[in-house]
Tab-separated table of C-alpha atoms and ligand atoms in Angstrom:
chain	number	residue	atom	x	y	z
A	112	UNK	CA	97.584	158.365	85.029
A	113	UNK	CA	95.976	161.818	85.011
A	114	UNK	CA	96.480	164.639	82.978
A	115	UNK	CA	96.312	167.703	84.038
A	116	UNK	CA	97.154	171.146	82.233
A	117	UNK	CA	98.594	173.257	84.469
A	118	UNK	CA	101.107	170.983	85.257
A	119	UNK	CA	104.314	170.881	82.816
A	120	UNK	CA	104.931	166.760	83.427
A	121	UNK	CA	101.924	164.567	83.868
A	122	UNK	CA	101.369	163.829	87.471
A	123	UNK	CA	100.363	160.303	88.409
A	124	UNK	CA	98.082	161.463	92.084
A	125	UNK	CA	97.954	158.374	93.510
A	126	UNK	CA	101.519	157.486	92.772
A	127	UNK	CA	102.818	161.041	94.529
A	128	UNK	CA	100.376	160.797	97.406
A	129	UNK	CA	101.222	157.346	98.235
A	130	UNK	CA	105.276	158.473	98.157
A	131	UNK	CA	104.324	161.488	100.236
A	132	UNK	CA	102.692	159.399	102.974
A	133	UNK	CA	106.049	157.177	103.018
A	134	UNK	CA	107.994	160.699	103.763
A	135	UNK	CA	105.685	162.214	105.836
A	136	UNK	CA	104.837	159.144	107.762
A	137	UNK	CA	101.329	159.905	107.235
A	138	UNK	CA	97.562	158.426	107.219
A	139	UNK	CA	94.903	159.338	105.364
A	140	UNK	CA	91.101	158.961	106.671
A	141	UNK	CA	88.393	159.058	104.535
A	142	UNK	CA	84.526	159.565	104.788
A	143	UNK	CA	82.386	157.073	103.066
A	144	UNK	CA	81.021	160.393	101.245
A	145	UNK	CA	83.985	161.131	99.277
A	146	UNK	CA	84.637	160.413	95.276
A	147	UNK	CA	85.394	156.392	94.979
A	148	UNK	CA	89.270	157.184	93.767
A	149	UNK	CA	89.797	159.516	97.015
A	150	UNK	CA	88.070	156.225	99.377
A	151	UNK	CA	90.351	153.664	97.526
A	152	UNK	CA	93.643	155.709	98.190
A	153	UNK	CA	92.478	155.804	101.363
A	154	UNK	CA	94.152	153.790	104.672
A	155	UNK	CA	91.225	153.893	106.732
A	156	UNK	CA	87.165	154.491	105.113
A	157	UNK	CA	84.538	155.082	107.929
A	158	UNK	CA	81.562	156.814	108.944
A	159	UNK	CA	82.206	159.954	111.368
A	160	UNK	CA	82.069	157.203	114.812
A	161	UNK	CA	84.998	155.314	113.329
A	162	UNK	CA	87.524	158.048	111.787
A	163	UNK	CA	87.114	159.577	115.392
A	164	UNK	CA	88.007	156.312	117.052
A	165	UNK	CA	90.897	156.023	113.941
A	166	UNK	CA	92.183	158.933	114.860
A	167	UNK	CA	92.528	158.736	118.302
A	168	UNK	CA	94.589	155.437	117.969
A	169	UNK	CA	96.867	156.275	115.111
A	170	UNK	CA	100.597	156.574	115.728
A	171	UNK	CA	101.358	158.656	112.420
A	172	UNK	CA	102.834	161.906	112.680
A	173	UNK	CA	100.642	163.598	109.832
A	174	UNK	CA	96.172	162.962	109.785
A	175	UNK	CA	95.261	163.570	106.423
A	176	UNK	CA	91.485	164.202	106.231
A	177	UNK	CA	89.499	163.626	103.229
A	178	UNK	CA	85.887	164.584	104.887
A	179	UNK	CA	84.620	168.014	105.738
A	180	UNK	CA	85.787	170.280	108.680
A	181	UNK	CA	84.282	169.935	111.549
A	182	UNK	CA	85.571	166.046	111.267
A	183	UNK	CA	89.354	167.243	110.888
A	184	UNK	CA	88.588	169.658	113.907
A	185	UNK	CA	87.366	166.416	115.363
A	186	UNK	CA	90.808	164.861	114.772
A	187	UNK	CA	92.837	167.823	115.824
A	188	UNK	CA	90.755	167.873	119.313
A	189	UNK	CA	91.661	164.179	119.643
A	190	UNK	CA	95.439	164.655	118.429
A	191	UNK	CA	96.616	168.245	119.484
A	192	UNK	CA	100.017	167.712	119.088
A	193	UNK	CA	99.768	166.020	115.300
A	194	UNK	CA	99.219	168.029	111.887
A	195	UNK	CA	96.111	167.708	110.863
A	196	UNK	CA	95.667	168.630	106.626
A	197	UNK	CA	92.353	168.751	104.758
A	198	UNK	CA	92.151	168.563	101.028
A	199	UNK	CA	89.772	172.024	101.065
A	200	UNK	CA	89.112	174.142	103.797
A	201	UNK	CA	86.409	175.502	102.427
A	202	UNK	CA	84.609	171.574	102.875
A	203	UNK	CA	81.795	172.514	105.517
A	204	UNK	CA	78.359	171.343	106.561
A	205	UNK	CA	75.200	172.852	106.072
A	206	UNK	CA	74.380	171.339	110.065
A	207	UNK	CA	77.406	172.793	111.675
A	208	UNK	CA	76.682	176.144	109.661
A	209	UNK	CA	72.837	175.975	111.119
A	210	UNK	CA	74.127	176.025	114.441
A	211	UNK	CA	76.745	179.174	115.519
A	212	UNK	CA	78.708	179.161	118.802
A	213	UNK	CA	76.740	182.626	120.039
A	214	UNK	CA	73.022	181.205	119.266
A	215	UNK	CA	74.400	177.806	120.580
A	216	UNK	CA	75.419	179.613	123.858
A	217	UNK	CA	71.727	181.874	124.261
A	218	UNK	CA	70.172	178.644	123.318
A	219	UNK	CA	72.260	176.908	126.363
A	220	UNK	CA	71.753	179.940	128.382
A	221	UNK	CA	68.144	179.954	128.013
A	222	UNK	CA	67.278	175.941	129.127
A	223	UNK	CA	70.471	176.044	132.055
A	224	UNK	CA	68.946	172.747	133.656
A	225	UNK	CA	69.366	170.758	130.340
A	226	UNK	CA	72.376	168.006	129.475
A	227	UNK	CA	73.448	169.167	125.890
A	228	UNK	CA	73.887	166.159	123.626
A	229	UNK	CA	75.326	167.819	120.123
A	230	UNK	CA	75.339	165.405	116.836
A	231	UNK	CA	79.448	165.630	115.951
A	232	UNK	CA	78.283	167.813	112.730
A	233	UNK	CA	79.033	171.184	114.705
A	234	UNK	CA	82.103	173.505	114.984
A	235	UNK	CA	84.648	172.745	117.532
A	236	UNK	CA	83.183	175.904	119.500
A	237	UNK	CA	80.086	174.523	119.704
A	238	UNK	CA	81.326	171.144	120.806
A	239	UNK	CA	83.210	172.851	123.726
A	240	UNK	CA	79.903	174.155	125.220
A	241	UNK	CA	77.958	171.186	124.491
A	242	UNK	CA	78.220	168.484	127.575
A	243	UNK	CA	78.255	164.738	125.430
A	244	UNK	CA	78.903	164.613	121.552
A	245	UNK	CA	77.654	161.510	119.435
A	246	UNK	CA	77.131	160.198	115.916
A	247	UNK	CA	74.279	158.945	114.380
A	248	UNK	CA	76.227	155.604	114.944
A	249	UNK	CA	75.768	155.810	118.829
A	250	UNK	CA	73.217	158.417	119.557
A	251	UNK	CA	70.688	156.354	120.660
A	252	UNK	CA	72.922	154.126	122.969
A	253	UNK	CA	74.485	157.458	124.762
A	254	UNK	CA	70.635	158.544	125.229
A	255	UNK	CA	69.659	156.116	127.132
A	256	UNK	CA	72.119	155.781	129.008
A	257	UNK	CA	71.202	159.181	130.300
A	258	UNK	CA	68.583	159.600	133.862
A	259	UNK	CA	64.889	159.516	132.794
A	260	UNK	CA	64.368	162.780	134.868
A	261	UNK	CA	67.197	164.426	133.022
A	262	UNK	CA	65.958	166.986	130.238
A	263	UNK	CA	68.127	166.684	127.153
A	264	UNK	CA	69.019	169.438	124.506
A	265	UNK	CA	69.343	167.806	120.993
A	266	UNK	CA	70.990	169.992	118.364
A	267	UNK	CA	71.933	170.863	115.354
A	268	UNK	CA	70.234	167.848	113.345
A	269	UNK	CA	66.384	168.512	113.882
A	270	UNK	CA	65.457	165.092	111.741
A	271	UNK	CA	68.220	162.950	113.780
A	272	UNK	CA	66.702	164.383	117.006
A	273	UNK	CA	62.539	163.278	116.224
A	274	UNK	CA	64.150	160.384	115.118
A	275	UNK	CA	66.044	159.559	118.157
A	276	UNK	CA	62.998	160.872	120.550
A	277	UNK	CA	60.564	158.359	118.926
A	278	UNK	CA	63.363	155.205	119.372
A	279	UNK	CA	64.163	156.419	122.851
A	280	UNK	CA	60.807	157.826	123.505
A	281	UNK	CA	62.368	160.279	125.751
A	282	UNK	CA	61.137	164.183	124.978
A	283	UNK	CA	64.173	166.642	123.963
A	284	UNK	CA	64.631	170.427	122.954
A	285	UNK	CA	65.602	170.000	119.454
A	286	UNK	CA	67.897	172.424	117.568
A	287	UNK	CA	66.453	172.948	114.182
A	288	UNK	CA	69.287	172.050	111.349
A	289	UNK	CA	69.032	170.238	109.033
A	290	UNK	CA	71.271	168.482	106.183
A	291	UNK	CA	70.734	170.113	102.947
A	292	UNK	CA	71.478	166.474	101.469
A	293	UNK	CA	69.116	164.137	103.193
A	294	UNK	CA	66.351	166.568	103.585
A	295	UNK	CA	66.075	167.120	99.938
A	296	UNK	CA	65.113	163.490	98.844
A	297	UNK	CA	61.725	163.180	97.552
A	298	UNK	CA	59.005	161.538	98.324
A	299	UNK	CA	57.446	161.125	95.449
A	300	UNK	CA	59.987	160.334	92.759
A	301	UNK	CA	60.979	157.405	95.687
A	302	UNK	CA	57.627	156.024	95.517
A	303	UNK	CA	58.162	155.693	91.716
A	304	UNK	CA	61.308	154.001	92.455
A	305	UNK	CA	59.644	151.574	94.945
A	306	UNK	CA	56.851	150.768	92.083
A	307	UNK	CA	59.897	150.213	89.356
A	308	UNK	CA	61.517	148.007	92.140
A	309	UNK	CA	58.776	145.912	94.332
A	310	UNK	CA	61.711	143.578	95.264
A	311	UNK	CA	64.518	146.568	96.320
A	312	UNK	CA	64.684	147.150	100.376
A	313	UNK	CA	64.815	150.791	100.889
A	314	UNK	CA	67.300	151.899	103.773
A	315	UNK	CA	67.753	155.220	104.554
A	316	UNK	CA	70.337	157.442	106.618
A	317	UNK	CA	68.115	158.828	110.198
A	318	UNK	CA	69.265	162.437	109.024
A	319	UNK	CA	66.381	162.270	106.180
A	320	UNK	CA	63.010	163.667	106.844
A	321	UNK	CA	60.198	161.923	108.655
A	322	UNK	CA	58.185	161.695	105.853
A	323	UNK	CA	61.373	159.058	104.310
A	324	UNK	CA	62.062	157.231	107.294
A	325	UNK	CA	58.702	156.036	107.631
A	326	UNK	CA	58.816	154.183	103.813
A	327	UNK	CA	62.255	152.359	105.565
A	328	UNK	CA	63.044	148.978	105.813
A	329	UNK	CA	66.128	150.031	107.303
A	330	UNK	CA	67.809	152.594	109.089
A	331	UNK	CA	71.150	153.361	110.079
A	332	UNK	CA	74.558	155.643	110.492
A	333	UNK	CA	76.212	155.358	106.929
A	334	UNK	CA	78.526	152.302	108.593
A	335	UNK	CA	75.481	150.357	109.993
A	336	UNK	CA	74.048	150.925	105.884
A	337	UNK	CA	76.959	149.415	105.053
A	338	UNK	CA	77.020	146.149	106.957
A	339	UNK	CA	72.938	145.688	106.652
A	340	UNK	CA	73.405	145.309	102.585
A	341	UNK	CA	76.408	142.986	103.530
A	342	UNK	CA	74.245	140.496	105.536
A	343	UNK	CA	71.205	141.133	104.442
A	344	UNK	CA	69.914	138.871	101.816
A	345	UNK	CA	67.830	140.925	99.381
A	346	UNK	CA	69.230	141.394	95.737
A	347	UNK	CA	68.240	145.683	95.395
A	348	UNK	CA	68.495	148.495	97.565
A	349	UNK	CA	66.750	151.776	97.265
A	350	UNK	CA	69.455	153.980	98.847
A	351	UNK	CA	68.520	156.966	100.907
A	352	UNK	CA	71.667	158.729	101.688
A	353	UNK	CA	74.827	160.705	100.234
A	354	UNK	CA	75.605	158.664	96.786
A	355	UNK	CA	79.211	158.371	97.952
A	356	UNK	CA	78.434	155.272	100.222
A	357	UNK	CA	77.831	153.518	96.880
A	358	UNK	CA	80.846	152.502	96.204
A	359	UNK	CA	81.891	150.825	99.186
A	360	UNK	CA	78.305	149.179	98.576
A	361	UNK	CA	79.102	147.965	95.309
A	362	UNK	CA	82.848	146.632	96.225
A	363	UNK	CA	81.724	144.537	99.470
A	364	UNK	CA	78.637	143.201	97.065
A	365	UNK	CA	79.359	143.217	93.157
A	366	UNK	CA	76.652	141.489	92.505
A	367	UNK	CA	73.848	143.490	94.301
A	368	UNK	CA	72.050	146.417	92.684
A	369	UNK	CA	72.422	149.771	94.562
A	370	UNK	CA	70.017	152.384	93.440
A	371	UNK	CA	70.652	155.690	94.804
A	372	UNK	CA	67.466	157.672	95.811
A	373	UNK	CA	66.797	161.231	93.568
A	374	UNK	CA	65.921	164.528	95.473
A	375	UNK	CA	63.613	166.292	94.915
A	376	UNK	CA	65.228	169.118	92.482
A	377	UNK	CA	67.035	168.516	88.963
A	378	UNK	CA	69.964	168.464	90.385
A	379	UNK	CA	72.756	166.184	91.741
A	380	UNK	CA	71.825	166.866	95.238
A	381	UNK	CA	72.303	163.467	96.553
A	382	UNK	CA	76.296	164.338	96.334
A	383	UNK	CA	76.902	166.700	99.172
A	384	UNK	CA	78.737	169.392	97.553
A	385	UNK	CA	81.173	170.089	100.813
A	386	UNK	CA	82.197	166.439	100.882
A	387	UNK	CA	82.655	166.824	97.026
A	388	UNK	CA	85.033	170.173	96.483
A	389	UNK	CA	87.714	167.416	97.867
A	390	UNK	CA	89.406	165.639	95.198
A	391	UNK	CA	92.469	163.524	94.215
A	392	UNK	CA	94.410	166.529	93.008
A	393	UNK	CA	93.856	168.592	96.227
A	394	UNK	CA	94.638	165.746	98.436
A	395	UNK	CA	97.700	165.498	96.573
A	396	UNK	CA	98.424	169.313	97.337
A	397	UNK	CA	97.529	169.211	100.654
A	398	UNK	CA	100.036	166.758	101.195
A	399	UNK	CA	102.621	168.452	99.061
A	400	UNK	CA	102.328	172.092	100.892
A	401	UNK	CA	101.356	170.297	104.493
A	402	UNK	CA	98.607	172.987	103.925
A	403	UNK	CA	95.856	173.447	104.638
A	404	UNK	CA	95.685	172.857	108.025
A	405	UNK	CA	93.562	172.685	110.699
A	406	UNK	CA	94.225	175.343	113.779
A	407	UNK	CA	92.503	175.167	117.184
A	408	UNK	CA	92.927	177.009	120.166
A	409	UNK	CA	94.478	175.178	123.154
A	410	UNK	CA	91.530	176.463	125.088
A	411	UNK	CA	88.776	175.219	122.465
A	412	UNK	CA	91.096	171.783	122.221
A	413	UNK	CA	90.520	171.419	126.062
A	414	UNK	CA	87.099	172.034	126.553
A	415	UNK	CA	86.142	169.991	123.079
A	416	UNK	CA	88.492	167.091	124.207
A	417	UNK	CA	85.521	166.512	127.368
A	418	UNK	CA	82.606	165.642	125.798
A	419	UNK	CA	84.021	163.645	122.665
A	420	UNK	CA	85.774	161.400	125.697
A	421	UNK	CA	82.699	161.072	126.915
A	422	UNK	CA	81.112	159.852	123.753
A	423	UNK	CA	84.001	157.631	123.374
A	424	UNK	CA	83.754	155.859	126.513
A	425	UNK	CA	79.758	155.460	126.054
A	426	UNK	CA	79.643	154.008	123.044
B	282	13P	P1	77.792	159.267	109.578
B	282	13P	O1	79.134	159.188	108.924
B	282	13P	O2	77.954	159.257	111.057
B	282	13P	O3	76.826	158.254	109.108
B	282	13P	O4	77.196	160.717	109.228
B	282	13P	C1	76.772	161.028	107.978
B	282	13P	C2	77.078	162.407	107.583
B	282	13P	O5	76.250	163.135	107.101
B	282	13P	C3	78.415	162.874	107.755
B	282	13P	O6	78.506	164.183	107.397
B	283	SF4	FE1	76.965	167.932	106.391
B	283	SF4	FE2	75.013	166.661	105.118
B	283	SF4	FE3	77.301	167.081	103.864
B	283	SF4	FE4	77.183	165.320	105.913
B	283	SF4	S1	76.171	165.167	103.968
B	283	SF4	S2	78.755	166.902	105.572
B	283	SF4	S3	75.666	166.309	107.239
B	283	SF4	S4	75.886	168.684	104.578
């Protein structure tokens, strides 16, 4: 039960929001980066790959999404004719804010013979100029399916695009984004880590700098994270990624240790603080008011809906 002072009765979250998805005949998808009581309220957890391919398939009437924007706008795209709520509107991305439709466009303009692949952490806007969309989940597999003599345009995730030219070794124009989460882990403080723990396996998220990748043992979309501590048979993990993921680690394997990996300020910073302004209490809200929601143009809708089928049907 949760108290909560502005209300006159206590409110029990999880007891309303699990009557309000009975009435509304709703589902709620969640990111593996949210709080641990939004993820087990949840009907569906996933990284970005799977809550796309969620909600293409569902047959509620009502998405509620508990991950940042440009993953409800995602949804919405996919779903035109369902409501589509979000716990905060305000729940961005520091990628899809590197990377505005008019710069996207000049950028476009500026290299016309090049196939735009765009990493699904951009705006809807940007997704309808860009020609294939992917996730760090299938990114590599879409690239190579694409003609050696084809020049590719990688954007907005500079550190996801070295990363994917080295696996692929194909050359690409890269946009230069970055995550303000995974490039702030530091080197140092993880080498400390590694000398504490000689027997943890680091794995690490490819949106991290190059400098983190290369201490690896693994690396992998936040899902593939997931299933590599699952079958893997080492008792630690250094984890280099949002903390979030955690607790999905640490319910699948109990008895494992999952350290999560400090950045490089004093700070918290291995919580993004986008995924984190969503909480139990707004979801609750969100459901209550059917508000916020997400609004797309039918035009943006269309040309968005082309390359995310695309990405579906490659990967
Ligand atoms: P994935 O969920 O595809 O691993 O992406 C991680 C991320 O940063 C989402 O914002
Ligand atoms: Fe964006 Fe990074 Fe937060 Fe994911 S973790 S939503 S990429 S800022």
């Amino acid at each position: 039960m949760l108290r909560n002072n502005r209300y006159e009765t206590k409110i029990n979250f999880e007891e309303e929001i699990l009557k309000l998805k009975k009435e509304l005949n709703a589902v709620i998808l969640v990111h593996y980066y949210q709080e641990g009581n939004i993820q087990d309220i949840g009907d569906f957890i996933g990284d970005s790959l799977e809550l796309a391919r969620r909600a293409k398939t569902t047959d509620a009437d009502v998405i509620v999404f508990a991950g940042v924007h440009f993953m409800a706008e995602t949804a919405k795209i996919l779903n035109p004719n369902k409501k589509i709520i979000i716990p905060d509107l305000n729940a961005g991305c520091s990628l899809s804010d590197s990377c505005p439709p008019n710069l996207f466009r000049e950028f476009r303009k500026k290299n016309p013979n090049h196939l735009a692949i765009t990493y699904i952490n951009c705006s809807a806007a940007v997704k309808a100029m860009s020609d294939i969309i992917c996730t760090s989940s299938n990114a590599e597999k879409i690239i190579n399916q694409i003609p050696l003599h084809q020049p590719i345009l990688f954007s907005p995730d500079r550190n996801l695009g070295k990363y994917l030219a080295k696996k692929t070794g194909r050359e690409m124009l890269l946009w230069n984004g970055t995550c303000i989460v995974h490039e702030a882990f530091s080197e140092k403080k993880i080498f400390k880590l590694k000398n504490e723990f000689p027997d943890a396996k680091l794995i690490a998220h490819p949106e991290c700098e190059e400098n983190i990748l290369s201490l690896a043992d693994y690396i992998g979309s936040t899902s593939k994270l997931l299933n590599f501590v699952k079958e893997d048979s080492s008792r630690k993990y250094i984890v280099v990624t949002e903390a979030g993921i955690i607790h999905q680690m640490e319910k699948a394997e109990p008895t494992k240790m999952f350290i999560p990996a400090p950045s490089d300020k004093s700070c918290e910073c291995n919580n993004c603080p986008h995924m984190k302004l969503n909480t139990l209490e707004k979801l609750y809200l969100c459901m209550k008011n059917l508000s916020p929601e997400i609004i797309l143009s039918d035009e943006i809708i269309a040309k968005a809906l082309v390359p995310i089928e695309k990405m579906l049907a490659m990967s």
